[in-house]
Short mmCIF file of C-alpha atoms and ligand atoms in Angstrom, two decimals:
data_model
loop_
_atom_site.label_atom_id
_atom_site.label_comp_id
_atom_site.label_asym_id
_atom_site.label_seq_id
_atom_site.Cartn_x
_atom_site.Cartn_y
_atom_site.Cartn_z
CA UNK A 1 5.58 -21.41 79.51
CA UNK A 2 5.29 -25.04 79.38
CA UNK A 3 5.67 -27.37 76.43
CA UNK A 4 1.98 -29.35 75.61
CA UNK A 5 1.88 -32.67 74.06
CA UNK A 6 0.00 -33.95 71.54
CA UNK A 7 0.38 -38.09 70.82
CA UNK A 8 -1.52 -40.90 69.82
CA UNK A 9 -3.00 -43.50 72.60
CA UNK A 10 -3.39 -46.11 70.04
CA UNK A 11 -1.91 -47.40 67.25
CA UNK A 12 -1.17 -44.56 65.04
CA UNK A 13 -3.14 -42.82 62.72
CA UNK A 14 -5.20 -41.09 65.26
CA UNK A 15 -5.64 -38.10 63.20
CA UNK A 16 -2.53 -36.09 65.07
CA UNK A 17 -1.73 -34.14 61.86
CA UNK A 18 -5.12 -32.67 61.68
CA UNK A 19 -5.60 -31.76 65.15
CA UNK A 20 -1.94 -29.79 65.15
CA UNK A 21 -3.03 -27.97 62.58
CA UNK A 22 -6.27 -27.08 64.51
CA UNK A 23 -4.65 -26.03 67.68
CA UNK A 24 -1.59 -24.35 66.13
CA UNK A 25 -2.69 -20.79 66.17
CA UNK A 26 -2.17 -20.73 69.86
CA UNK A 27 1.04 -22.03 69.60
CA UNK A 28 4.39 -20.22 68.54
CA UNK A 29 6.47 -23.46 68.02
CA UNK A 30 5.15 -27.22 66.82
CA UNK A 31 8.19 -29.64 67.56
CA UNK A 32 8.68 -33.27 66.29
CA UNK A 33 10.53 -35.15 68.86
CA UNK A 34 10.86 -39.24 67.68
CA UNK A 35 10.04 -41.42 64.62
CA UNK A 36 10.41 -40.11 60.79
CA UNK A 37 8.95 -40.63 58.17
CA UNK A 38 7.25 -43.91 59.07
CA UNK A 39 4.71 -41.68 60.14
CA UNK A 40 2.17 -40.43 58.03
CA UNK A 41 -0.17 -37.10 59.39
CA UNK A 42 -2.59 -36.23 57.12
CA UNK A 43 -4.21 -32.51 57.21
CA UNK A 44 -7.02 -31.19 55.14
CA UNK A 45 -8.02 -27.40 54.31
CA UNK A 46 -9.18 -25.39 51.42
CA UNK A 47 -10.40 -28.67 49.72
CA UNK A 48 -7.10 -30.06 49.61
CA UNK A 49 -5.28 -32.88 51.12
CA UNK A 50 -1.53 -32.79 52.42
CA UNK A 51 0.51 -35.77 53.99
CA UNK A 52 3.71 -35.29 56.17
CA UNK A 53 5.86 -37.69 57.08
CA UNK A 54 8.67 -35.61 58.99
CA UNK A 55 7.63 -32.38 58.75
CA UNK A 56 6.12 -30.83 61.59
CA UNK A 57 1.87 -30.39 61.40
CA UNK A 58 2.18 -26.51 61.70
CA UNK A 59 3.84 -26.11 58.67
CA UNK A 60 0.60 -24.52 57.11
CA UNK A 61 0.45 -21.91 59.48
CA UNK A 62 2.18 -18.53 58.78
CA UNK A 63 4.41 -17.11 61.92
CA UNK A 64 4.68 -20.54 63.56
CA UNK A 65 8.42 -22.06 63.98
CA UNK A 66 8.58 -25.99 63.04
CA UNK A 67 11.38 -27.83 64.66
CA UNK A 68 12.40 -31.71 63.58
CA UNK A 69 13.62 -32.84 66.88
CA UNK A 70 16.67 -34.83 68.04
CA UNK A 71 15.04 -37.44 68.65
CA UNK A 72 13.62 -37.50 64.85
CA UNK A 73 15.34 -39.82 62.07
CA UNK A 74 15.05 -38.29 58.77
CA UNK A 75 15.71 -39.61 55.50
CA UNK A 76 16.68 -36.79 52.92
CA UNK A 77 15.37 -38.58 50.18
CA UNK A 78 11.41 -38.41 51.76
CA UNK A 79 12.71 -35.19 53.64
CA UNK A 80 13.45 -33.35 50.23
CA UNK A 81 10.34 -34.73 48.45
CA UNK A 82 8.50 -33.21 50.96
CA UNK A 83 10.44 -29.82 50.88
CA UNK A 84 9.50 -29.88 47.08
CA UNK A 85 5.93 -30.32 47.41
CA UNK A 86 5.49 -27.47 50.20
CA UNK A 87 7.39 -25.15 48.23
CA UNK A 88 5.07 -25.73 45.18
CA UNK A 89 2.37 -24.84 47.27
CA UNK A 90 4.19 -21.52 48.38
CA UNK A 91 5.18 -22.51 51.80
CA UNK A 92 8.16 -20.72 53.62
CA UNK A 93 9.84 -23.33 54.60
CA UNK A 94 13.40 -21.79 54.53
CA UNK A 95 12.46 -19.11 57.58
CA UNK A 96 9.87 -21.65 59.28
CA UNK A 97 11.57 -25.00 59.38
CA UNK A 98 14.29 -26.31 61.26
CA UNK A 99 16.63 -29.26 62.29
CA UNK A 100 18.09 -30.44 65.27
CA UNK A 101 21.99 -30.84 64.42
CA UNK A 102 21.62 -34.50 66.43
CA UNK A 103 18.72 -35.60 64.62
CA UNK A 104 20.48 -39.14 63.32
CA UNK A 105 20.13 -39.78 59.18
CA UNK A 106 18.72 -43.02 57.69
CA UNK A 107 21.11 -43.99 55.31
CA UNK A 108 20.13 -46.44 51.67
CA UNK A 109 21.37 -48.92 53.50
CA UNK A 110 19.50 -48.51 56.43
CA UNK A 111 16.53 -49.12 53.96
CA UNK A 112 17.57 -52.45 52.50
CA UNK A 113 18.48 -53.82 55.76
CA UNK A 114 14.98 -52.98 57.64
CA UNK A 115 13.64 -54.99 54.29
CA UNK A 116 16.01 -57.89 54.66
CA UNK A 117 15.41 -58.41 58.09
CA UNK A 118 11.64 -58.29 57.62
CA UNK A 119 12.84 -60.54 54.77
CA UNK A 120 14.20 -62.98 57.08
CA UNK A 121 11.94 -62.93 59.78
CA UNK A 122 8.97 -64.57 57.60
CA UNK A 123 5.66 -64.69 58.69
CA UNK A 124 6.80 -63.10 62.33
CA UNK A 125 7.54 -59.72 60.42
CA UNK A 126 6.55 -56.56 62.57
CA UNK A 127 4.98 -54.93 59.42
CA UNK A 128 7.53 -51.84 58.57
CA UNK A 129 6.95 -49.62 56.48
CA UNK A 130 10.40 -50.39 55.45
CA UNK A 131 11.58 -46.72 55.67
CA UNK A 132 14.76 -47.94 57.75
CA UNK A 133 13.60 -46.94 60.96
CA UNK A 134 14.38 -49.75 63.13
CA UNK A 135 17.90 -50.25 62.11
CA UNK A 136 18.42 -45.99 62.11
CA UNK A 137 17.78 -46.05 66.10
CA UNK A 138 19.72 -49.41 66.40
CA UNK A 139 22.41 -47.30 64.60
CA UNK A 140 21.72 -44.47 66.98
CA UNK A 141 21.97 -46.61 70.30
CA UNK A 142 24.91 -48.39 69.13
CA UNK A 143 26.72 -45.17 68.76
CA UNK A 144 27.50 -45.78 64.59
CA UNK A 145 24.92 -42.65 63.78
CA UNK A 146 25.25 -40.17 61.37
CA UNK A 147 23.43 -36.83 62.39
CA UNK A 148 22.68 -33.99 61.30
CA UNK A 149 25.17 -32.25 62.36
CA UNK A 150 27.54 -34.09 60.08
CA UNK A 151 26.66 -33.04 56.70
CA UNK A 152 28.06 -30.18 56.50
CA UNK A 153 31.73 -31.36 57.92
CA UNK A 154 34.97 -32.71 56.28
CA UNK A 155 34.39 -36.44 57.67
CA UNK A 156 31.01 -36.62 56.43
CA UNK A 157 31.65 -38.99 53.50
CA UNK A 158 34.59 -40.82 55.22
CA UNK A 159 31.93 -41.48 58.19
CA UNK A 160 28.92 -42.74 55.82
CA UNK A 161 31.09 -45.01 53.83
CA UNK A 162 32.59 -46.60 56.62
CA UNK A 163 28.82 -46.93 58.28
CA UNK A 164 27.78 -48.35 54.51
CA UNK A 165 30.55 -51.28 54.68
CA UNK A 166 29.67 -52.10 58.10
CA UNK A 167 25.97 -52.85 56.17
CA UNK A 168 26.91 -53.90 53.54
CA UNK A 169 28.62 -56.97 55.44
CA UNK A 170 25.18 -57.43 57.44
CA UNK A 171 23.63 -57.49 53.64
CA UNK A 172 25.96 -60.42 52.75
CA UNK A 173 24.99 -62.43 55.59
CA UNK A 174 21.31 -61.89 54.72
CA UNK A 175 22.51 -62.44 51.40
CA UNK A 176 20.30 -59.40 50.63
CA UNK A 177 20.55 -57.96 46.78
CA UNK A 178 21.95 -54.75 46.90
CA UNK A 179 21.66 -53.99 43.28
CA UNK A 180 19.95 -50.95 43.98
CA UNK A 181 22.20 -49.42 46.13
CA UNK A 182 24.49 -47.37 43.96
CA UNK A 183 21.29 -45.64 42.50
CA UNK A 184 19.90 -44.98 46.10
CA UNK A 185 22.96 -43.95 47.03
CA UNK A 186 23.12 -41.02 44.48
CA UNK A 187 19.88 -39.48 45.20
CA UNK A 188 20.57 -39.82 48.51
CA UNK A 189 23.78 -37.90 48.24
CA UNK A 190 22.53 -34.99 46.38
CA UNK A 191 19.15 -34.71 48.77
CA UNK A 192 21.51 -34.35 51.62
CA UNK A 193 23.26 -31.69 49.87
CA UNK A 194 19.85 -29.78 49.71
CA UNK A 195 19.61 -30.06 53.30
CA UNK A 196 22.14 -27.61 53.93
CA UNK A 197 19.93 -25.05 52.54
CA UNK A 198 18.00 -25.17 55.59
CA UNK A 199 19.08 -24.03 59.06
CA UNK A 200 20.32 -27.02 61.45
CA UNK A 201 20.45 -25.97 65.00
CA UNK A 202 20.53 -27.06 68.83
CA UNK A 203 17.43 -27.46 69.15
CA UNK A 204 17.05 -28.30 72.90
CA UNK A 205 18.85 -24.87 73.61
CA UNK A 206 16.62 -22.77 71.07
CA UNK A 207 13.76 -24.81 72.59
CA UNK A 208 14.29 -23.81 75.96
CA UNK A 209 14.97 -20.05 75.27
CA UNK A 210 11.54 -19.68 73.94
CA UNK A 211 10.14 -21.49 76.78
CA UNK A 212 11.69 -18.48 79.20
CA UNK A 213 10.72 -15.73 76.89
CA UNK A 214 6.95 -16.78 77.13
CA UNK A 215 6.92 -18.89 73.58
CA UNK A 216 3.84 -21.38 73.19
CA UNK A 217 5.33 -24.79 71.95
CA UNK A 218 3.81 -27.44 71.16
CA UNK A 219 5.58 -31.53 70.65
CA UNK A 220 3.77 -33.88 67.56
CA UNK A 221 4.13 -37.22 68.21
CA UNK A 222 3.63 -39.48 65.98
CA UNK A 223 3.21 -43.57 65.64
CA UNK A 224 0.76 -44.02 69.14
CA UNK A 225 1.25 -45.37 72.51
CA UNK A 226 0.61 -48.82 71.75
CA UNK A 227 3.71 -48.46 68.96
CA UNK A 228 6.10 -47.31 71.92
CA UNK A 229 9.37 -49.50 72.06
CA UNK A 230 9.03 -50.51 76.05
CA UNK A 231 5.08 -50.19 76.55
CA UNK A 232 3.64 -51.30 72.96
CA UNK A 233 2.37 -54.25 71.59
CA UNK A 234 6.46 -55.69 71.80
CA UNK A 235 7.85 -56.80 69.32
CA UNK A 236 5.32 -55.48 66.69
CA UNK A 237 6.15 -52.02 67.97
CA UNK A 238 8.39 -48.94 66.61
CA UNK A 239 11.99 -48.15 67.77
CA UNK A 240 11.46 -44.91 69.38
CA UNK A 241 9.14 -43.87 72.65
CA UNK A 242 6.21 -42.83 71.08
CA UNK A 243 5.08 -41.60 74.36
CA UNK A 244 4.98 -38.65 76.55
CA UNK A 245 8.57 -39.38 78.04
CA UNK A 246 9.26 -39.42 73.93
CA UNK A 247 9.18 -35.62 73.92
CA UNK A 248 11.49 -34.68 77.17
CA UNK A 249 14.31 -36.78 75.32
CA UNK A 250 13.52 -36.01 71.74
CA UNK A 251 13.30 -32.57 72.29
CA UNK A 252 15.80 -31.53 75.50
CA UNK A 253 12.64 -30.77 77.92
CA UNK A 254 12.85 -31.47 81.32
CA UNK A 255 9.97 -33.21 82.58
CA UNK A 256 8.70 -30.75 85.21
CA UNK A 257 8.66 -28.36 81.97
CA UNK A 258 5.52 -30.67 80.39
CA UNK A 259 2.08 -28.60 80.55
CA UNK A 260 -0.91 -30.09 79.09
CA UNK A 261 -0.97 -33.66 77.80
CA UNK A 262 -3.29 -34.00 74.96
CA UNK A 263 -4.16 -37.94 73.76
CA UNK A 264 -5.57 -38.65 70.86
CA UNK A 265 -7.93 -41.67 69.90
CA UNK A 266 -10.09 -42.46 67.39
CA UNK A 267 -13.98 -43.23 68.26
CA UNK A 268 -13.00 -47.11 67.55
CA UNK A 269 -9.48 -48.51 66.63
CA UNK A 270 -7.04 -49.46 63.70
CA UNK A 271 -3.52 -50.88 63.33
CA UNK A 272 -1.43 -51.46 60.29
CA UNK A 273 1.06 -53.51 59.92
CA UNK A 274 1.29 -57.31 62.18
CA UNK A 275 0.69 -57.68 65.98
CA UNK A 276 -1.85 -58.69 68.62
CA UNK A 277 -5.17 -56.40 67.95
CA UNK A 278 -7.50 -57.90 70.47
CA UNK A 279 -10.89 -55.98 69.63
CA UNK A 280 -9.64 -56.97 65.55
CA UNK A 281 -13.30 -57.57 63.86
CA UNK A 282 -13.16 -59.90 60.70
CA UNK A 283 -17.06 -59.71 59.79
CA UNK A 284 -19.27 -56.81 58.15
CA UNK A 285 -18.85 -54.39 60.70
CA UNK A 286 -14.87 -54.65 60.46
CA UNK A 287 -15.03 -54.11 56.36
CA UNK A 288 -17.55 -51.22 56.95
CA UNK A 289 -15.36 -49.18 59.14
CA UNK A 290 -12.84 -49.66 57.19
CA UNK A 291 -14.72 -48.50 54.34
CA UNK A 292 -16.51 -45.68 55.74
CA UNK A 293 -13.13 -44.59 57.55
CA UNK A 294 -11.38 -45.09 54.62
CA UNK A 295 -8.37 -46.96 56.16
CA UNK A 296 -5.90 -47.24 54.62
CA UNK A 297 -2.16 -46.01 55.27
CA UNK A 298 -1.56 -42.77 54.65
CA UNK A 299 2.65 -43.50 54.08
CA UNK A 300 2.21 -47.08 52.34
CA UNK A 301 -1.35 -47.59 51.64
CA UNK A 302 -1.71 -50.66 53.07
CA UNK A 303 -5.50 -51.22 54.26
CA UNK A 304 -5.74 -50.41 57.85
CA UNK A 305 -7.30 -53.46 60.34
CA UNK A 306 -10.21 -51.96 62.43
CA UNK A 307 -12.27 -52.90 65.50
CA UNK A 308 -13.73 -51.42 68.39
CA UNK A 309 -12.71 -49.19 71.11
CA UNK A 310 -10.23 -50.97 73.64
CA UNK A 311 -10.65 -48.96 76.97
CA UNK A 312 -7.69 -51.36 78.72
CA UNK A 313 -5.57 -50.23 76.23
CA UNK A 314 -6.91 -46.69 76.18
CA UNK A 315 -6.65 -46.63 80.18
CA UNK A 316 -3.00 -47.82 79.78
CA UNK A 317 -2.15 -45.00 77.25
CA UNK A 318 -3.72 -42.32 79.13
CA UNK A 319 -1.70 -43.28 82.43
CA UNK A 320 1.93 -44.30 80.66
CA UNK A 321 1.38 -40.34 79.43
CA UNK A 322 -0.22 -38.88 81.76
CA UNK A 323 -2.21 -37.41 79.39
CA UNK A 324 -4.53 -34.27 80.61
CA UNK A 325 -7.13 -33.52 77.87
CA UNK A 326 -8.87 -36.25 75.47
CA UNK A 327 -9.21 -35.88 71.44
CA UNK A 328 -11.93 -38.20 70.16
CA UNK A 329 -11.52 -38.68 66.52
CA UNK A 330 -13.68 -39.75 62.90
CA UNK A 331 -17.12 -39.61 65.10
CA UNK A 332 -18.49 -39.28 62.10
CA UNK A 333 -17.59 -43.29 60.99
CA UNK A 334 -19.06 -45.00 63.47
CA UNK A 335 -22.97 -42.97 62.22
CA UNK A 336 -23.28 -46.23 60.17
CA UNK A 337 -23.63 -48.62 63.21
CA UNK A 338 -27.16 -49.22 64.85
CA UNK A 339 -25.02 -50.28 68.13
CA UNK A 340 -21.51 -49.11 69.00
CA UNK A 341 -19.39 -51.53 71.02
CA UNK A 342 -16.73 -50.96 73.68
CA UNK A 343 -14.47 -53.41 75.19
CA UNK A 344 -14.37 -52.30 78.77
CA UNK A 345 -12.49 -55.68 79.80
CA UNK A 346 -10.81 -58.81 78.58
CA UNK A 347 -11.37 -62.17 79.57
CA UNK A 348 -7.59 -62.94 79.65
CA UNK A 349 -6.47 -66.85 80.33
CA UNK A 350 -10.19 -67.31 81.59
CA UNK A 351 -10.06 -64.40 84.23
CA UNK A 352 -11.46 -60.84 83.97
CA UNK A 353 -9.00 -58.05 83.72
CA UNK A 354 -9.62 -54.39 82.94
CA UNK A 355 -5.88 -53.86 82.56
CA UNK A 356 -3.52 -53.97 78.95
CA UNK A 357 -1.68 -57.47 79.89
CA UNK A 358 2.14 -58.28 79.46
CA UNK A 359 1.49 -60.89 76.60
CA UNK A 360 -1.71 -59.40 74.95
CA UNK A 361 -2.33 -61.88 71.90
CA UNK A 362 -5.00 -63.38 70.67
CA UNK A 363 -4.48 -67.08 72.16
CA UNK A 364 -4.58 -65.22 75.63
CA UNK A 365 -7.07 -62.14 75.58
CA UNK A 366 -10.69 -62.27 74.54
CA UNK A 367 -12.37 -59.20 74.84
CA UNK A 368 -15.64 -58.29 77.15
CA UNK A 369 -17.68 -55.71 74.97
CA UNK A 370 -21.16 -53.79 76.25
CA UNK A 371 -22.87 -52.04 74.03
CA UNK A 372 -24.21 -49.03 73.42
CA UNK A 373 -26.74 -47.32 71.42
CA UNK A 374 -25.86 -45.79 67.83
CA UNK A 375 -26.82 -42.30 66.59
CA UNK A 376 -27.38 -43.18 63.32
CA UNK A 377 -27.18 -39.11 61.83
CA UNK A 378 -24.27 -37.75 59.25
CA UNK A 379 -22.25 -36.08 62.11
CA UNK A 380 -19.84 -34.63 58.58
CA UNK A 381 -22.00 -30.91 58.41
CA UNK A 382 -21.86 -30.55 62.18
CA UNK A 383 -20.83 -27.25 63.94
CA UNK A 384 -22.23 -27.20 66.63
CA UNK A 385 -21.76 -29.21 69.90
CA UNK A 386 -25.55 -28.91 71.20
CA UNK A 387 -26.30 -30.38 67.60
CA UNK A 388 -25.05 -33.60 68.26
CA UNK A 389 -27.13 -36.75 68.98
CA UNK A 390 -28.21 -37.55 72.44
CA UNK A 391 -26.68 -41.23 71.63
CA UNK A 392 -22.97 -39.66 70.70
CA UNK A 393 -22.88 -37.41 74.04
CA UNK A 394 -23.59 -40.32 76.06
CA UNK A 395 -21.22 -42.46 74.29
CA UNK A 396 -18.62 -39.53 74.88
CA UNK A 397 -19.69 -39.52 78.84
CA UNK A 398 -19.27 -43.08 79.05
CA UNK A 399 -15.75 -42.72 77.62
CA UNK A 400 -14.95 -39.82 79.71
CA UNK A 401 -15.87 -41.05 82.86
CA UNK A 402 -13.91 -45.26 82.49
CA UNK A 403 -11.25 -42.94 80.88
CA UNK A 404 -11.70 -40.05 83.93
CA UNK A 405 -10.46 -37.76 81.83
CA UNK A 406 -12.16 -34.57 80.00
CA UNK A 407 -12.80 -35.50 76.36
CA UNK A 408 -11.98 -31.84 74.75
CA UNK A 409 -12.49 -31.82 71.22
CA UNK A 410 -14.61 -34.14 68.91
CA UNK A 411 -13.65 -34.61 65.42
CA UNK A 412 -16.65 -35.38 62.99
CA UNK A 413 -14.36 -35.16 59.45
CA UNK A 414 -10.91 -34.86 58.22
CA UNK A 415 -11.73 -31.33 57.47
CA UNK A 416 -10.38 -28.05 59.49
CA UNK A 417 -13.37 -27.15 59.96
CA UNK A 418 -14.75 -30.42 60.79
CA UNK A 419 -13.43 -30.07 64.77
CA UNK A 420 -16.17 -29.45 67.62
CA UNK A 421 -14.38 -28.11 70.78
CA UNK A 422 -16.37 -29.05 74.08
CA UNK A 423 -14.51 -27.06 76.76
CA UNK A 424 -11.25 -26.19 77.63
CA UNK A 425 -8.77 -27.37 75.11
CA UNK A 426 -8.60 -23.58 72.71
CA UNK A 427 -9.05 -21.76 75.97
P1 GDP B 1 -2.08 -39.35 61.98
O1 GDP B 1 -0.98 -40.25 61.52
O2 GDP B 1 -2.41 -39.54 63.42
O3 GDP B 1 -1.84 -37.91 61.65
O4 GDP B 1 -3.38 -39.81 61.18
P2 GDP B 1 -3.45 -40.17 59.60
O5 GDP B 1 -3.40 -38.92 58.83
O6 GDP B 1 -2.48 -41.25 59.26
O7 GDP B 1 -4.87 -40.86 59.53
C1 GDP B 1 -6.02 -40.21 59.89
C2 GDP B 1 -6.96 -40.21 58.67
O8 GDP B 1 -8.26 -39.87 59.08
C3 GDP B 1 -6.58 -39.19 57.63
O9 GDP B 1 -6.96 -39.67 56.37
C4 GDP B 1 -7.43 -37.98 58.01
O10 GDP B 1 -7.69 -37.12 56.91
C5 GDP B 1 -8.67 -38.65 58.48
N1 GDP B 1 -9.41 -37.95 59.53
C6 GDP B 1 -8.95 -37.22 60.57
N2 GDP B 1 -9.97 -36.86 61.37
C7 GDP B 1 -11.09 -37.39 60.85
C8 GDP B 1 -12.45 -37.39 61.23
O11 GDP B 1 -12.85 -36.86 62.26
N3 GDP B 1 -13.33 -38.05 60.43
C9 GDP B 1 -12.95 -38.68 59.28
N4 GDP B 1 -13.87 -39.32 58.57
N5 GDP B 1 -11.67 -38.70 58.89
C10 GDP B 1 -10.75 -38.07 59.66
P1 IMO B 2 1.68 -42.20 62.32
O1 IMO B 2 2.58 -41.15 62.91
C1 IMO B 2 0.53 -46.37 62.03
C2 IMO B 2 3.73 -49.34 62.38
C3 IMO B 2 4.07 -50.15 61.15
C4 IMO B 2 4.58 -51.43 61.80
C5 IMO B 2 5.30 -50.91 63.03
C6 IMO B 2 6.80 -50.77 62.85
O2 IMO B 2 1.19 -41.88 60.95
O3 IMO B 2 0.59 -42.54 63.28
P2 IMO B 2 8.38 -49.12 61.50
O4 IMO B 2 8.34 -48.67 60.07
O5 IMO B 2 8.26 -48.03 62.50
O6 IMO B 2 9.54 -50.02 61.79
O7 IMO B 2 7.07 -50.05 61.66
O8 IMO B 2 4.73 -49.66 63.33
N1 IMO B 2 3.78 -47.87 62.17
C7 IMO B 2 2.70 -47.10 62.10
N2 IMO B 2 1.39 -47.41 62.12
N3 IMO B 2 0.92 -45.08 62.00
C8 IMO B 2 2.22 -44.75 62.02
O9 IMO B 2 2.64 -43.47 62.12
C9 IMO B 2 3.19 -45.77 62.02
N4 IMO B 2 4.53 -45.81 62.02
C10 IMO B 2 4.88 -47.09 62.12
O10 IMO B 2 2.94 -50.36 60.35
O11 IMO B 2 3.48 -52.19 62.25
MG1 MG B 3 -0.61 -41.68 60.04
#
């Protein structure tokens, strides 16, 4: 068996958690394979509403195997939290969770220094979410990591302290206050203790063996495409490959081993945090997705900036992954709109491109909308695919044939049950 994908194509918050949890009955294994818990994926069932941050998307599911990746950086504080609140709720997580041994930590001080050098970079901040990502992975390619696989030996606490000094010096020439520190530093101590309870393994081998005996897996991304640390919106990216290539290093697959390629996108756009944005909309229609979408981030509740859907950027996503199957998301948002607009090109230094630029900001790119006709209906009650309006199949056409690529599912609420298949993807 092959290993599918499943990954954002724009700027996160696609709806990836929810659409996991849809498709993880056919799947033995759901995988993790970058970020941590930057990433928010939000699943609803049963009337209630879970967020995880690290935690695989499958976790719901009884007789499914959820593996945090290598390529995952996990914080035990958030990790442990997490732990606690699926236990409450009766999970298993002890026989259906997992971590890769070389799946690097973020340490306290990883924390204050992703703050101080948003801190110091002033208004040209990227927009973290501060959960000492970017400085985990700098860690990790500047071989000073700690992983996993550390805890549990005699060097671990030799290894963090001397990793802590070598922050706490970059702290003193941001002249960062690290008051906090000895507090953090305690609860981070004791969560990492707790993560012994669980079973850390190599993943990549374990991985691998189920693909040979038949196993079903399936790798979460999370952040999107547009986040990735070589093809996003650079600087105002992530530190990990968010992309496709993401989950043959963050998980020990080969590429030849990748099967289906599902991308993810919502029916118009959002980013949170700073960076270029070019189909942004400041007026009415912007606050009224927002509104009806209800964007806002799902790990630091910021309000989420919305606009239409970008098909240069889309286009770009879907070939950087090579992405076989579409997921159009939140359908249901854009029923408030008499007209529905898609940017098909931009104008970009007074020529028109249909292609995601090298230096896509504002001062360079204006976008080239047409527009299309609104449906108008509550899509939220919606079961049936023949029951949706003409207008919202021919907006899903146009999409699918600029994108030439099957559009599989169609998501019309953050429910479950709220998921239309159109062909293919359960098959
Ligand atoms: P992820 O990071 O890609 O997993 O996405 P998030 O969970 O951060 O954000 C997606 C948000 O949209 C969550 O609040 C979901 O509950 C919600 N959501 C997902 N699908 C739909 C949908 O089809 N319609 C609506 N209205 N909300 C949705
Ligand atoms: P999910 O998996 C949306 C954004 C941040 C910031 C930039 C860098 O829920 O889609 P970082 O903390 O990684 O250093 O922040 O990336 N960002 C996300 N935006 N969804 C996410 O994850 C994100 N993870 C990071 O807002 O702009
Ligand atoms: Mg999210």
């Amino acid at each position: 068996m092959k290993v599918d994908v499943l990954l954002g194509l724009q700027w996160g918050d696609e709806g990836k958690g929810k659409i996991v949890d849809v498709l993880t009955p056919k799947y033995d294994i759901i995988a993790r394979f970058q970020g941590g818990p930057n990433a928010g994926h939000t699943l609803e069932f049963n009337g209630l509403k879970h967020v995880l941050h690290t935690i695989p998307s499958g976790v719901f599911r009884e007789n499914t195997l959820n593996i945090v990746g290598n390529g995952v950086v996990i914080d035990p504080v958030i990790f442990k939290k997490e732990i606690d609140a699926l236990i409450d709720l009766g999970v298993d997580i002890e026989s259906n969770l997992v971590l890769s041994k070389k799946a690097h930590l973020i340490l306290p001080t990883h924390r204050l220094l992703d703050a101080a050098s948003e801190i110091a970079k002033g208004k040209a901040k990227i927009g973290s979410t501060l959960k000492g990502i970017g400085p985990t992975y700098m860690d990790k390619t500047g071989r000073n990591g700690l992983r996993i696989g550390d805890i549990s030996e005699s060097y671990f606490l030799e290894k963090y302290n001397a990793l802590k000094n070598k922050h706490l010096s970059l702290l003193a020439q941001y002249n960062f206050d690290t008051s906090e520190l000895a507090d953090m530093e305690a609860t981070w101590l004791s969560a990492t203790e707790e993560l012994k309870k669980l079973k850390h393994i190599d993943s990549e081998h374990v991985l691998n063996e189920a693909m040979k005996s038949g196993k079903a897996v399936l790798a979460e991304g999370a952040q999107g495409s547009l986040l990735d640390i070589d093809f996003g919106s650079y600087p105002f990216v992530t530190s990990s490959n968010t992309v496709c290539a993401g989950a043959c290093t963050g998980l020990g697959i080969a590429p030849n081993r990748i099967g289906e390629v599902f991308g993810i996108f919502k029916a118009y756009c959002t980013r949170v945090g700073s960076g270029p944005f070019p189909t942004e909309l400041f007026d009415a229609d912007g606050e009224l997705m927002q509104k009806e979408g209800n964007e806002f981030g799902a790990t630091t509740g910021r309000p989420r900036r919305c606009g239409w859907i970008d098909l240069p950027a889309l286009k770009y996503a879907c070939m950087i992954n090579g992405v076989t199957q579409l997921i159009m998301m939140k359908a249901d948002v854009l029923s408030c709109f008499d007209k529905i607009k898609v940017c098909t090109h931009y104008n970009y230094k007074g020529e028109q491109i249909s292609h995601f630029p090298y230096d896509v900001n504002e001062s360079n790119v204006t976008p080239i909308y047409i527009e299309l006709a609104g449906w108008k209906k509550d899509l939220t009650g919606v079961t049936d695919l023949d029951a949706l309006p003409t207008e919202l199949h021919d907006y899903v056409e146009f999409l699918e044939k600029e994108l030439e690529l099957p559009i599989t599912i169609i998501s019309v609420g953050p429910d479950r049950s709220q998921t239309i298949l159109r062909e293919k993807a359960l098959a």
